[in-house]
PDB file of C-alpha atoms in Angstrom:
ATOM      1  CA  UNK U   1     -17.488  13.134  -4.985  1.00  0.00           C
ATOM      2  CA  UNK U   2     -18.589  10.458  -2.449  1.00  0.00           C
ATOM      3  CA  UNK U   3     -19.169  10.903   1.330  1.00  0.00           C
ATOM      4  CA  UNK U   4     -16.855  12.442   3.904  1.00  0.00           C
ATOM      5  CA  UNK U   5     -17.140   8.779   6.055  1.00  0.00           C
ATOM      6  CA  UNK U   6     -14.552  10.103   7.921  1.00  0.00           C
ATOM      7  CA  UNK U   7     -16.364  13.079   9.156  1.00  0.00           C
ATOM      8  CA  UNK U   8     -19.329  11.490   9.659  1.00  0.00           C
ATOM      9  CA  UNK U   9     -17.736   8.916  11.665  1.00  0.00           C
ATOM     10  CA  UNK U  10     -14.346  10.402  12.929  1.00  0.00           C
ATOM     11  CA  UNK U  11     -13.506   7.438  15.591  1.00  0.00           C
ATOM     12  CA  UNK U  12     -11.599   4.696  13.234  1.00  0.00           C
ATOM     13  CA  UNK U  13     -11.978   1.985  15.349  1.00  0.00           C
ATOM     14  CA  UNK U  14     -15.709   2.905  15.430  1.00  0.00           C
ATOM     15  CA  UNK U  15     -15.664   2.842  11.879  1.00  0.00           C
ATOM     16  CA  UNK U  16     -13.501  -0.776  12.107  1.00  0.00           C
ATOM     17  CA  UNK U  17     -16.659  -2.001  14.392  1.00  0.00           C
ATOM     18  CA  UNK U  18     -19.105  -1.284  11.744  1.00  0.00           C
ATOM     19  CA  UNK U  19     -17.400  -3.291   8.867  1.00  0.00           C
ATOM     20  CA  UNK U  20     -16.589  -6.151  11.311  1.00  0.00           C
ATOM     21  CA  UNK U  21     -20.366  -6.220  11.692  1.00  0.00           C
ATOM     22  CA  UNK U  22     -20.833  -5.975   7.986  1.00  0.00           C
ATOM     23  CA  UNK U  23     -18.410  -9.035   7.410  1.00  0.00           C
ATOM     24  CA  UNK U  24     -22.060 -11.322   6.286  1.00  0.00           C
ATOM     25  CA  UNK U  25     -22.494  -9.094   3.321  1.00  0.00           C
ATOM     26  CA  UNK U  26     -21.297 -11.005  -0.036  1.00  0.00           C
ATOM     27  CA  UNK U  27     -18.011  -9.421  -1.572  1.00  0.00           C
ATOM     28  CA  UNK U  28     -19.724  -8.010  -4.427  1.00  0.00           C
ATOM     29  CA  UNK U  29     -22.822  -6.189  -2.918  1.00  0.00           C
ATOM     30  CA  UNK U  30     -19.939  -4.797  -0.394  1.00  0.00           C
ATOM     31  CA  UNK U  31     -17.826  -3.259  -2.838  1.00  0.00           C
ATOM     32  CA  UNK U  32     -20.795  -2.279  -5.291  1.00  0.00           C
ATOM     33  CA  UNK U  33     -22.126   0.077  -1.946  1.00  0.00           C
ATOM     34  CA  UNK U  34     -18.681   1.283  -0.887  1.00  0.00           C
ATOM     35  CA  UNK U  35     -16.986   2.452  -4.116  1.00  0.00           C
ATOM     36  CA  UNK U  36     -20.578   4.364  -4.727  1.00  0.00           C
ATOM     37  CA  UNK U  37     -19.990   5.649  -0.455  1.00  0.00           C
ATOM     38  CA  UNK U  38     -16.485   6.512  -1.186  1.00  0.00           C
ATOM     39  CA  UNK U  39     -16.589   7.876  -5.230  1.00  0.00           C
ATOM     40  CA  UNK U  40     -20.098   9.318  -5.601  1.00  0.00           C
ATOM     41  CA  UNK U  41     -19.776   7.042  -8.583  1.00  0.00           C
ATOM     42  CA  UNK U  42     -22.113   3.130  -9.370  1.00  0.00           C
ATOM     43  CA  UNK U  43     -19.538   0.863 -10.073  1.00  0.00           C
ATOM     44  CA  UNK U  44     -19.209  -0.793 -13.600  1.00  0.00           C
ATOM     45  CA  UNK U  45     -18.132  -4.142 -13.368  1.00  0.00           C
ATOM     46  CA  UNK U  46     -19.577  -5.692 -16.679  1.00  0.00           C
ATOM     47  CA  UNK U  47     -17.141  -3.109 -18.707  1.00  0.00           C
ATOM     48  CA  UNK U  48     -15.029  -1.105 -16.325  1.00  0.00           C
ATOM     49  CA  UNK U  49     -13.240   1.394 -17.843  1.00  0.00           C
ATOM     50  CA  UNK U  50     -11.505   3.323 -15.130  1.00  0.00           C
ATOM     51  CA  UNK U  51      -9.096   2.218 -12.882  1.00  0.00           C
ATOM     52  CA  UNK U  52     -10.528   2.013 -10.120  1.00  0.00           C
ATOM     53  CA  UNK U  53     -13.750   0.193 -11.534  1.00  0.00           C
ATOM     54  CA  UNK U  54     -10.928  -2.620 -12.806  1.00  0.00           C
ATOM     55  CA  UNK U  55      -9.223  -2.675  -9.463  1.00  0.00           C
ATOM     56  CA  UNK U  56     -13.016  -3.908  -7.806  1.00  0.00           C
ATOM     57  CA  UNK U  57     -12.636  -6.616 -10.488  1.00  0.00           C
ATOM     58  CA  UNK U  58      -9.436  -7.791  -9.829  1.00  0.00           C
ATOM     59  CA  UNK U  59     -10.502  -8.122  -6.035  1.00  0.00           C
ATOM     60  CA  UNK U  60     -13.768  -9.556  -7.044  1.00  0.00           C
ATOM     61  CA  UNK U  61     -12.080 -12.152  -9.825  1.00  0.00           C
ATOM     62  CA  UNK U  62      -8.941 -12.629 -10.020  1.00  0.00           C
ATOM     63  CA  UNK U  63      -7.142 -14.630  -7.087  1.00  0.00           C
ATOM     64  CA  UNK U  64      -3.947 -16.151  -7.793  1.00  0.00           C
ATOM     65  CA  UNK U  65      -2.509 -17.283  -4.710  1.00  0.00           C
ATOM     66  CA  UNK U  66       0.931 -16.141  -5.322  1.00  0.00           C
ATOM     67  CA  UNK U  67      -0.720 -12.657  -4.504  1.00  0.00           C
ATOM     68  CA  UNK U  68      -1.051 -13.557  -0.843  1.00  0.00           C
ATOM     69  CA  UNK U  69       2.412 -14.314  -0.388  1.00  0.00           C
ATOM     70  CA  UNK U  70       3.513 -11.174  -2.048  1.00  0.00           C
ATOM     71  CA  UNK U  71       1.001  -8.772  -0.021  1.00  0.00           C
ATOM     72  CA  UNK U  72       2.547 -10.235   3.634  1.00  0.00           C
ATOM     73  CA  UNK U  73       5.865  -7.651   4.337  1.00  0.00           C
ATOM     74  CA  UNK U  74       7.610 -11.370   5.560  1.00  0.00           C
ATOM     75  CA  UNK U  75       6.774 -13.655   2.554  1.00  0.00           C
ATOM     76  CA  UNK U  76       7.411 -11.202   0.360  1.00  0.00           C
ATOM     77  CA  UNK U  77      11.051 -11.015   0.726  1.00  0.00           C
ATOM     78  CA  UNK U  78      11.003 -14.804  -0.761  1.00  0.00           C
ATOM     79  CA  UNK U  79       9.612 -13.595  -3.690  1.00  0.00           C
ATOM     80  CA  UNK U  80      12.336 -10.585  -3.837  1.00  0.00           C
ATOM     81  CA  UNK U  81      15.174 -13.157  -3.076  1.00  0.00           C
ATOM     82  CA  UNK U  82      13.698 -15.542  -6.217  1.00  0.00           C
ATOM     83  CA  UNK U  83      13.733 -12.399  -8.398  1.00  0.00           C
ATOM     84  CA  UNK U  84      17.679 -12.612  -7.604  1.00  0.00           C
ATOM     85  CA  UNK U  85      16.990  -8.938  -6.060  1.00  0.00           C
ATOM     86  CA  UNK U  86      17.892 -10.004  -2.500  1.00  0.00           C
ATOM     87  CA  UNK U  87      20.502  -6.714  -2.455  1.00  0.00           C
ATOM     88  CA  UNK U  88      16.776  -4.202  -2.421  1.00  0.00           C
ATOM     89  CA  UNK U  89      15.806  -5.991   1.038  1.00  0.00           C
ATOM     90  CA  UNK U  90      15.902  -3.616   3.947  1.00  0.00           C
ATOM     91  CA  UNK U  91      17.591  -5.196   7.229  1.00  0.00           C
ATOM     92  CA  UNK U  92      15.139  -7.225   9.135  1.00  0.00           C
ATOM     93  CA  UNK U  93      15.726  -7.796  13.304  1.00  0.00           C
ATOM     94  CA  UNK U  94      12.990 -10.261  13.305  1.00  0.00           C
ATOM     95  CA  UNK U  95       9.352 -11.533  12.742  1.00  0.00           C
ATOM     96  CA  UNK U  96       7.095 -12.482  15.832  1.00  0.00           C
ATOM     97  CA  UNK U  97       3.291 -14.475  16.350  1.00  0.00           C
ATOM     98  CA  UNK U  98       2.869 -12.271  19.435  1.00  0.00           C
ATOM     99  CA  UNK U  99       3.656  -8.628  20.698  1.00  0.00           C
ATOM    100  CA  UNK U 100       4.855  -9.669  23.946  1.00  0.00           C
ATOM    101  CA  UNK U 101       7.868 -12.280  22.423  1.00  0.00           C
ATOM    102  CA  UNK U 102       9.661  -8.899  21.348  1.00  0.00           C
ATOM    103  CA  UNK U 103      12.838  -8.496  23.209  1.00  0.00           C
ATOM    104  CA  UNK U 104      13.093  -4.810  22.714  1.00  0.00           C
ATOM    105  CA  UNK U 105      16.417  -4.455  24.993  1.00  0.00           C
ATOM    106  CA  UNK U 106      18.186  -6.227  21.955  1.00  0.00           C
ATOM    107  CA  UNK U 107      17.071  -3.891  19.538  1.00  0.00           C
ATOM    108  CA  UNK U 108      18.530  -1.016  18.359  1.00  0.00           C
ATOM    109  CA  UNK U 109      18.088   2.603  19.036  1.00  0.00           C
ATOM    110  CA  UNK U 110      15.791   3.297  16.049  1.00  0.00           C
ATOM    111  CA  UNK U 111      13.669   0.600  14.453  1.00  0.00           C
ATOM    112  CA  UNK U 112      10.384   0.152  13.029  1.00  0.00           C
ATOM    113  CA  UNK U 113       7.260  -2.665  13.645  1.00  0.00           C
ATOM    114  CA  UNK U 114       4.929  -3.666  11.532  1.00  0.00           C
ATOM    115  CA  UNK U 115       1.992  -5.873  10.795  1.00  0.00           C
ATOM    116  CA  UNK U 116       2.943  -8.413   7.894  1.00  0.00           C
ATOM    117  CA  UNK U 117      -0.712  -8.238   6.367  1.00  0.00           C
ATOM    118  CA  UNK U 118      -1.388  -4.969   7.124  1.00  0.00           C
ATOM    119  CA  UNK U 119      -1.417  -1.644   4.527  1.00  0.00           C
ATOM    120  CA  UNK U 120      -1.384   1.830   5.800  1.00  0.00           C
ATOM    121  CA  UNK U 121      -0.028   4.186   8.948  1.00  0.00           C
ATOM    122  CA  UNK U 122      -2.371   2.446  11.479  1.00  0.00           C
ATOM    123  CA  UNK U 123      -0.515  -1.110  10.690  1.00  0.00           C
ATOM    124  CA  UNK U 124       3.033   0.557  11.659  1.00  0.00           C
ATOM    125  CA  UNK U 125       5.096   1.845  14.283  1.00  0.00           C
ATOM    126  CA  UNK U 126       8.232   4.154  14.639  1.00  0.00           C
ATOM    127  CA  UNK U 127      10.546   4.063  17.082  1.00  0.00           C
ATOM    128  CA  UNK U 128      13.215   6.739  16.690  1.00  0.00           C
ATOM    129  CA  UNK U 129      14.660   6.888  20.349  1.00  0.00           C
ATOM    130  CA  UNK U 130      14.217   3.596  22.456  1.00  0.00           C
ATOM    131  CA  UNK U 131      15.128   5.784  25.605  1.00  0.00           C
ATOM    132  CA  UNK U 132      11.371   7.611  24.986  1.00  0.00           C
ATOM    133  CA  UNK U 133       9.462   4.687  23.248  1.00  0.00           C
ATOM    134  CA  UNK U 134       6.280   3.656  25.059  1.00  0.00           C
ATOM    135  CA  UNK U 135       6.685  -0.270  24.818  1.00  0.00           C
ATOM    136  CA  UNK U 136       3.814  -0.782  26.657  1.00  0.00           C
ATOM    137  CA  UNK U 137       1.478   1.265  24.450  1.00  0.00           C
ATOM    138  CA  UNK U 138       3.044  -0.577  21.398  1.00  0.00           C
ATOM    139  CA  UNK U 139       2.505  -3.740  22.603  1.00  0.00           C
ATOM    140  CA  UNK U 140      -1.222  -2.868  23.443  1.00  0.00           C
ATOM    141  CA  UNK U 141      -1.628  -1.752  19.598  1.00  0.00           C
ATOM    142  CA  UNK U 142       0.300  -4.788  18.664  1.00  0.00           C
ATOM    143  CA  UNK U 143      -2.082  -7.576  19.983  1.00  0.00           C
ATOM    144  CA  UNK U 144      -4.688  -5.823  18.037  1.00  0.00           C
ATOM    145  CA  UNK U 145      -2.930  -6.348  14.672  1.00  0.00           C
ATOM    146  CA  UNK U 146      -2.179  -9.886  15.268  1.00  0.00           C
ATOM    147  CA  UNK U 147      -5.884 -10.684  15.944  1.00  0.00           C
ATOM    148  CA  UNK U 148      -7.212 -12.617  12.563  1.00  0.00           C
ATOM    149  CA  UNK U 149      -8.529 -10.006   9.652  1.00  0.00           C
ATOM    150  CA  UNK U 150     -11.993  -9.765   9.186  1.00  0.00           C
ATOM    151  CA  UNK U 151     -13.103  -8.793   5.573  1.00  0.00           C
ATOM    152  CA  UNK U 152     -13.597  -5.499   6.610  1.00  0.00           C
ATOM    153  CA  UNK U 153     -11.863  -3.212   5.024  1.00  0.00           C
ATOM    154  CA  UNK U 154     -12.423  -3.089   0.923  1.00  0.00           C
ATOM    155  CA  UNK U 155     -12.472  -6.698   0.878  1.00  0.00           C
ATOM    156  CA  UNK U 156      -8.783  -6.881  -0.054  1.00  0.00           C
ATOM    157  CA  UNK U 157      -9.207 -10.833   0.327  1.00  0.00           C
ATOM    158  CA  UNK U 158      -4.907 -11.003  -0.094  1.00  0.00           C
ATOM    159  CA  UNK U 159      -4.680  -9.877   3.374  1.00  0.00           C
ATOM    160  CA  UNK U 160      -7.271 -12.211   5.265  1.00  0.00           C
ATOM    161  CA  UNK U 161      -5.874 -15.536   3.876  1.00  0.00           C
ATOM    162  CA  UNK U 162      -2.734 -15.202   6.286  1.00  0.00           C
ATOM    163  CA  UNK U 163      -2.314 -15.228   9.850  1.00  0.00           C
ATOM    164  CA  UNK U 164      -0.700 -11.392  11.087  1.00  0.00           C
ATOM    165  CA  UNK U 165       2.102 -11.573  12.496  1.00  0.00           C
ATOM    166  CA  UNK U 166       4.645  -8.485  13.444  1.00  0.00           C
ATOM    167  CA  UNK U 167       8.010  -7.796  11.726  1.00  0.00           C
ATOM    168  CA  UNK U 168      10.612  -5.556  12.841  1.00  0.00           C
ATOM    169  CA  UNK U 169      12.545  -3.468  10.431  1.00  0.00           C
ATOM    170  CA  UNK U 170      15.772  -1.465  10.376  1.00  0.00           C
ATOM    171  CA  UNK U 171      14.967   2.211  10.562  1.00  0.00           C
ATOM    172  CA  UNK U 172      16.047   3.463   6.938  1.00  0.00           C
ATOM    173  CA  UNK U 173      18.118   7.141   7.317  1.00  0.00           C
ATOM    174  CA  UNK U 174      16.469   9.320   5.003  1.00  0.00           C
ATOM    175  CA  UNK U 175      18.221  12.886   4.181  1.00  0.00           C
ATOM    176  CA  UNK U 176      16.660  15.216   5.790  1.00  0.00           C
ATOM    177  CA  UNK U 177      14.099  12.934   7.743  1.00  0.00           C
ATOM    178  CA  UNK U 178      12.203  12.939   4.502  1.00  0.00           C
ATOM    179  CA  UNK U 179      11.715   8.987   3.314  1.00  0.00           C
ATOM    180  CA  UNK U 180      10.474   9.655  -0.137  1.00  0.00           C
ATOM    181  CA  UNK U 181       8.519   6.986  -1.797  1.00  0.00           C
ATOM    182  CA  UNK U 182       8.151   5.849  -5.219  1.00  0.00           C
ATOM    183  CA  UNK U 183       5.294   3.741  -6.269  1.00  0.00           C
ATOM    184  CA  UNK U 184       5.442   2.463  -9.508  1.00  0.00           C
ATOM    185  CA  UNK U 185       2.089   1.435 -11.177  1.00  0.00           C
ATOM    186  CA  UNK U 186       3.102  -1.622 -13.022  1.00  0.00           C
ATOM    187  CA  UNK U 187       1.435  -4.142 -15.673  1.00  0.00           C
ATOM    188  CA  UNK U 188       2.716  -7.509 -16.243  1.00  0.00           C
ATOM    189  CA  UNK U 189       6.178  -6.430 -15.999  1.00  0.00           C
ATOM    190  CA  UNK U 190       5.424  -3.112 -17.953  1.00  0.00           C
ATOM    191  CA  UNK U 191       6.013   0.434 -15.411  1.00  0.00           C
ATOM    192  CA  UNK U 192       3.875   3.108 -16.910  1.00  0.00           C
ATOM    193  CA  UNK U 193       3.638   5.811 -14.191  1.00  0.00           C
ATOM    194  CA  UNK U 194       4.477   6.545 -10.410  1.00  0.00           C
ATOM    195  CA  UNK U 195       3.556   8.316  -7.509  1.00  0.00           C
ATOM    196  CA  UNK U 196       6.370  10.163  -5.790  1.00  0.00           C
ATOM    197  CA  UNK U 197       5.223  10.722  -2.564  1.00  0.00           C
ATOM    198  CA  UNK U 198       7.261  13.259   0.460  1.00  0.00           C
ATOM    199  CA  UNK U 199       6.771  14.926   3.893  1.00  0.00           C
ATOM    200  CA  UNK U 200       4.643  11.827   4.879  1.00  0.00           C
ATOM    201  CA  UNK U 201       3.571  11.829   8.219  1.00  0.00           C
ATOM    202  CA  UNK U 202       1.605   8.109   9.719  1.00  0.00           C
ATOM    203  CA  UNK U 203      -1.604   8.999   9.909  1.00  0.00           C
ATOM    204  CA  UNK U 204      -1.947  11.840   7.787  1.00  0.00           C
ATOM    205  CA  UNK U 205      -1.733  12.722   4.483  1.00  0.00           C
ATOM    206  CA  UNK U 206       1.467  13.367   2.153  1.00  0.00           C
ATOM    207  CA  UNK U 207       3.012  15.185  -0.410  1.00  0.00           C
ATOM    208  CA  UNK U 208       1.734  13.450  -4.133  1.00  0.00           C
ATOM    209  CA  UNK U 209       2.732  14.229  -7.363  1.00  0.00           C
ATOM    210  CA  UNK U 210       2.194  11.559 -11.061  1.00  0.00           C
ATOM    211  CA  UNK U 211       4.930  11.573 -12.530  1.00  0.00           C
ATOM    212  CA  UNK U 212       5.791   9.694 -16.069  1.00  0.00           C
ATOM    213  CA  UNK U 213       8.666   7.094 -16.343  1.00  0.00           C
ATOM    214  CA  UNK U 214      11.033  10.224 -17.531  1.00  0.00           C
ATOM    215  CA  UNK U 215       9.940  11.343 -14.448  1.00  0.00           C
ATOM    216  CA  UNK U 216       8.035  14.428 -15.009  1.00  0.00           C
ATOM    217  CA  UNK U 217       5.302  15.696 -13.131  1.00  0.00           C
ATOM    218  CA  UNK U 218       2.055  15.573 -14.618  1.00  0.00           C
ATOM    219  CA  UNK U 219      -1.429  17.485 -13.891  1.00  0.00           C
ATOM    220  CA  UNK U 220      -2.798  14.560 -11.845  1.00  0.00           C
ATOM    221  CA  UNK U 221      -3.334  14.513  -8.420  1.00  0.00           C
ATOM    222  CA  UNK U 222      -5.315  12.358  -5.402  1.00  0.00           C
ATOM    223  CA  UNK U 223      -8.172  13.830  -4.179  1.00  0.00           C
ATOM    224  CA  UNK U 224      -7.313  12.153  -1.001  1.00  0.00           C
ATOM    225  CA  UNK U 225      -3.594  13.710  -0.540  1.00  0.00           C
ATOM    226  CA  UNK U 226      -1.919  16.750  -0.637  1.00  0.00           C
ATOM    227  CA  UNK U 227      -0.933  18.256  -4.207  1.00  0.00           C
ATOM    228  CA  UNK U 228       2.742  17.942  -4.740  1.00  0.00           C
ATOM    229  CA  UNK U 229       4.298  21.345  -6.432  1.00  0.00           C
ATOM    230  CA  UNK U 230       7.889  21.594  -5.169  1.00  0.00           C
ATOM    231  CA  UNK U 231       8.857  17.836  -6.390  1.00  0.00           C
ATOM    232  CA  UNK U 232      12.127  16.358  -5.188  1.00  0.00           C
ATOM    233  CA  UNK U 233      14.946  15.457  -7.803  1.00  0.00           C
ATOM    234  CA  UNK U 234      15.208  12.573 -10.313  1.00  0.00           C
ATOM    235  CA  UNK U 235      17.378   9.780  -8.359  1.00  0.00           C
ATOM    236  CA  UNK U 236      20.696   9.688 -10.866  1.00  0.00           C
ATOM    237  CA  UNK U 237      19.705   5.826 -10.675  1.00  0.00           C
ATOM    238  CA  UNK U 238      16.076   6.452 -12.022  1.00  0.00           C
ATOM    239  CA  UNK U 239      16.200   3.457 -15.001  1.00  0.00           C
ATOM    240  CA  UNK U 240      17.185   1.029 -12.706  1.00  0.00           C
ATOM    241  CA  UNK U 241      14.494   1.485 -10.320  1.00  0.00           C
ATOM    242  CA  UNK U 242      12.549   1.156 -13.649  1.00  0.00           C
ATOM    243  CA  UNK U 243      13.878  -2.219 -13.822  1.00  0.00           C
ATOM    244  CA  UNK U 244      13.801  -3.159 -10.801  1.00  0.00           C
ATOM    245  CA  UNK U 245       9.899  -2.486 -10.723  1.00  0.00           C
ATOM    246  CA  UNK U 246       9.384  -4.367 -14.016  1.00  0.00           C
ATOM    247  CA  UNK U 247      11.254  -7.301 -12.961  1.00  0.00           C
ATOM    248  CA  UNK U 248       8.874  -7.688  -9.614  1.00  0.00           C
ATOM    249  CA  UNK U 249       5.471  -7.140 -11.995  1.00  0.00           C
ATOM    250  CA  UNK U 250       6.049  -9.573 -14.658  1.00  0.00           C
ATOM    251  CA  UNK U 251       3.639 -11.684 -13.398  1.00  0.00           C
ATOM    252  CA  UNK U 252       1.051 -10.080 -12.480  1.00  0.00           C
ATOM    253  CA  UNK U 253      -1.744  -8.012 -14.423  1.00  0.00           C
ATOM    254  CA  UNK U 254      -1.165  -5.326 -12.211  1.00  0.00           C
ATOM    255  CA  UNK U 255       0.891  -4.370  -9.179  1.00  0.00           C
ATOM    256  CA  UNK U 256       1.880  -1.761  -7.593  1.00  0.00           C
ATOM    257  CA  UNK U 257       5.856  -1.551  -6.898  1.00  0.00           C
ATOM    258  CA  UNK U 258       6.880   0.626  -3.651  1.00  0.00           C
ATOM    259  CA  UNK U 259      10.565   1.443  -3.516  1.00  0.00           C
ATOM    260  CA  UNK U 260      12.623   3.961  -1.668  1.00  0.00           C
ATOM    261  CA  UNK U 261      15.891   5.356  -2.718  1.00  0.00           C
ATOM    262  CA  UNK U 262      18.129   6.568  -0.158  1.00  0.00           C
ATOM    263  CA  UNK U 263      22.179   7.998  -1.266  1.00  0.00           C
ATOM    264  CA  UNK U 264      21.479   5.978  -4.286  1.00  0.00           C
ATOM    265  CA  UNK U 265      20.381   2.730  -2.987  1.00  0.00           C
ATOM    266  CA  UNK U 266      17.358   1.116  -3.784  1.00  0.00           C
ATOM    267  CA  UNK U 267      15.466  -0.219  -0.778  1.00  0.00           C
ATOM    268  CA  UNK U 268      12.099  -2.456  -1.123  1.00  0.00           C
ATOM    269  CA  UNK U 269       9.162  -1.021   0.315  1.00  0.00           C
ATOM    270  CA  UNK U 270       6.208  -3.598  -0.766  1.00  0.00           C
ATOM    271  CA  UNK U 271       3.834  -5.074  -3.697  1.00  0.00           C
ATOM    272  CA  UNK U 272       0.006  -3.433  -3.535  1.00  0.00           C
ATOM    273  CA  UNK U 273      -2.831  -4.933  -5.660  1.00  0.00           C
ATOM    274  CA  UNK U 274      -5.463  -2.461  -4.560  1.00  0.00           C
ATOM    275  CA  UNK U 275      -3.892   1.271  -4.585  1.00  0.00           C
ATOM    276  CA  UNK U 276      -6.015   2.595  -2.474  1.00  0.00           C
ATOM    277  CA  UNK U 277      -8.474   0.040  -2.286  1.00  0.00           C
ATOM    278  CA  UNK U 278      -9.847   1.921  -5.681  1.00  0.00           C
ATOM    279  CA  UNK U 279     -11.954   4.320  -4.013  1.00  0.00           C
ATOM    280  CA  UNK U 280     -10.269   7.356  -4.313  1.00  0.00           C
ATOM    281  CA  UNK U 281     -10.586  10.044  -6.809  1.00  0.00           C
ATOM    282  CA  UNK U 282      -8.243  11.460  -8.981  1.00  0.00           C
ATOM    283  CA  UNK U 283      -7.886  15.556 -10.532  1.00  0.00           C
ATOM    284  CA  UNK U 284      -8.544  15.892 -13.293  1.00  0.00           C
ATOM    285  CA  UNK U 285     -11.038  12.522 -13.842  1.00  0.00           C
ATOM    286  CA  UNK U 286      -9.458  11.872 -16.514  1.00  0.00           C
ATOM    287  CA  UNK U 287      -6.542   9.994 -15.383  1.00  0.00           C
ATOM    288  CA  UNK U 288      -8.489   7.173 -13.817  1.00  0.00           C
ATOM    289  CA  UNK U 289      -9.618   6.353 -17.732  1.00  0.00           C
ATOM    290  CA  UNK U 290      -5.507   7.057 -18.818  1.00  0.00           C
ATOM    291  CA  UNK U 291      -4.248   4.197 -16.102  1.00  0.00           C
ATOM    292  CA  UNK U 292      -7.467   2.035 -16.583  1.00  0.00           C
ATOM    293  CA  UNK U 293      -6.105   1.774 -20.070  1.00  0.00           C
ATOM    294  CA  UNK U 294      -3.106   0.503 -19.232  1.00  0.00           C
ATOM    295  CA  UNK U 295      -4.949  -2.469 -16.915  1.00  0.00           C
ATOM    296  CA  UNK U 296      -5.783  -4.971 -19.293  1.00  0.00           C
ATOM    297  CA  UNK U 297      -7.939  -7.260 -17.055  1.00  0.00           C
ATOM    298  CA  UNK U 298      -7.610 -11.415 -17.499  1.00  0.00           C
ATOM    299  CA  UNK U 299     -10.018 -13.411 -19.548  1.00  0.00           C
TER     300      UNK U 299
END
């Protein structure tokens, strides 16, 4: 088990400070010292065996540039479109350089903004009532994001090679409020397992269960989230999220493949490289060994 970093330095943007003062530090010596902060664990990058060790190669190694186009929430949809699955793309209302061009009046009552090379609750915003929506606050937080990335961070190099920008997004209606996600881990167009993940809330942990592609729950959790036990049900269009995930992989070593499904449509969410940034933990151990098998790194 690594270091509570959080506790020891509750104020994120504090925390932000210190890796944007870190940014000199080569790549390698970076993620060598976080991954042992973070897991507790020295990081084996000669012959990595877990998956998280692989994932600090992949950042380290592997840089395909098609990778940068599929991590931005606006490029992305390109990519979607070419995979002929333009019918997955949620409604967009537009895509901005700055906060303040955002004519909010013309939006609708419920929407949501985020940053196109962002990952994570800090890098979105929900709006679920315009009449009680602090514009002005959102704004602030919104010149922030569009501010050039640093390689702070894990050194997730996808999301500094583009300049931020902000996109707006329809609101999707989940039943009951609850936007489930599924995150399929995927490798070169193969799904093996998923997170299911419920009762999300930005900023805060969630509801996470592994499940396997018949979708049953197995005894794997996050150290990082809450432990799933009352899982929801198997969408009655399960297989063709499956394929849906496999045809957005296929060309990639790994990827991870976030999709919603909401009265039986499938909705794109986004393509992640770096779950986690690979320094989280899972319970039992074990598992990060099971999925590292499944990541058969490039020559």
């Amino acid at each position: 088990m690594g270091l509570d970093y959080k506790k020891l330095i509750p104020n994120r943007n504090l925390r932000l400070k210190i890796l944007e003062l870190t940014s000199f530090i080569p790549d390698k010596i970076m993620i060598e010292l976080q991954y042992w902060i973070k897991t507790g664990r020295r990081l084996n990058l000669k012959v990595p065996k877990r998956f998280t060790e692989k994932l600090q190669w992949y950042k380290l190694y592997y840089k395909d540039p098609i990778m940068v186009q599929c991590s931005d929430k606006y490029m992305v949809r390109e990519y979607v479109k070419k995979k002929s699955l333009e019918n997955i793309l949620n409604e967009i209302y537009g895509v901005y350089d700055r906060a303040e061009d955002i004519n909010f009046d013309i939006l609708p009552n419920k929407f949501v903004l985020k940053r196109t090379n962002g990952g994570g609750g800090n890098d979105i915003i929900i709006c679920k009532d315009k009449s009680k929506f602090d514009i002005d606050n959102a704004i602030k937080k919104m010149k922030k994001w569009t501010k050039q990335r640093n390689k702070g961070g894990g050194r997730e190099w996808v999301y500094y090679e583009t300049q931020p920008r902000i996109i707006v997004e329809k609101f999707i209606e989940a039943e009951n409020d609850d936007l489930i996600d599924y995150k399929f881990f995927c490798f070169y167009g193969v799904p093996c397992y998923l997170y299911v993940i419920n009762e999300r809330k930005l900023g805060d942990k969630a509801n996470l269960g592994i499940f396997d592609l018949k979708y049953n729950q197995l005894p794997y959790f996050r150290d990082d989230e809450e432990r799933m036990f009352n899982p929801p049900s198997k969408p009655s269009n399960f297989e063709q999220m499956i394929k849906v995930a496999s045809i957005l992989s296929e060309e990639f070593p790994h990827v991870r493949v976030d999709l919603y499904n909401v009265k039986s449509r499938i909705i794109f969410g986004e393509l992640t490289f770096f779950d986690g940034s690979g320094y989280h933990s899972y319970e039992p151990d074990e598992f990060d060994f099971i999925l590292g098998e499944k990541f058969k790194l490039p020559a």
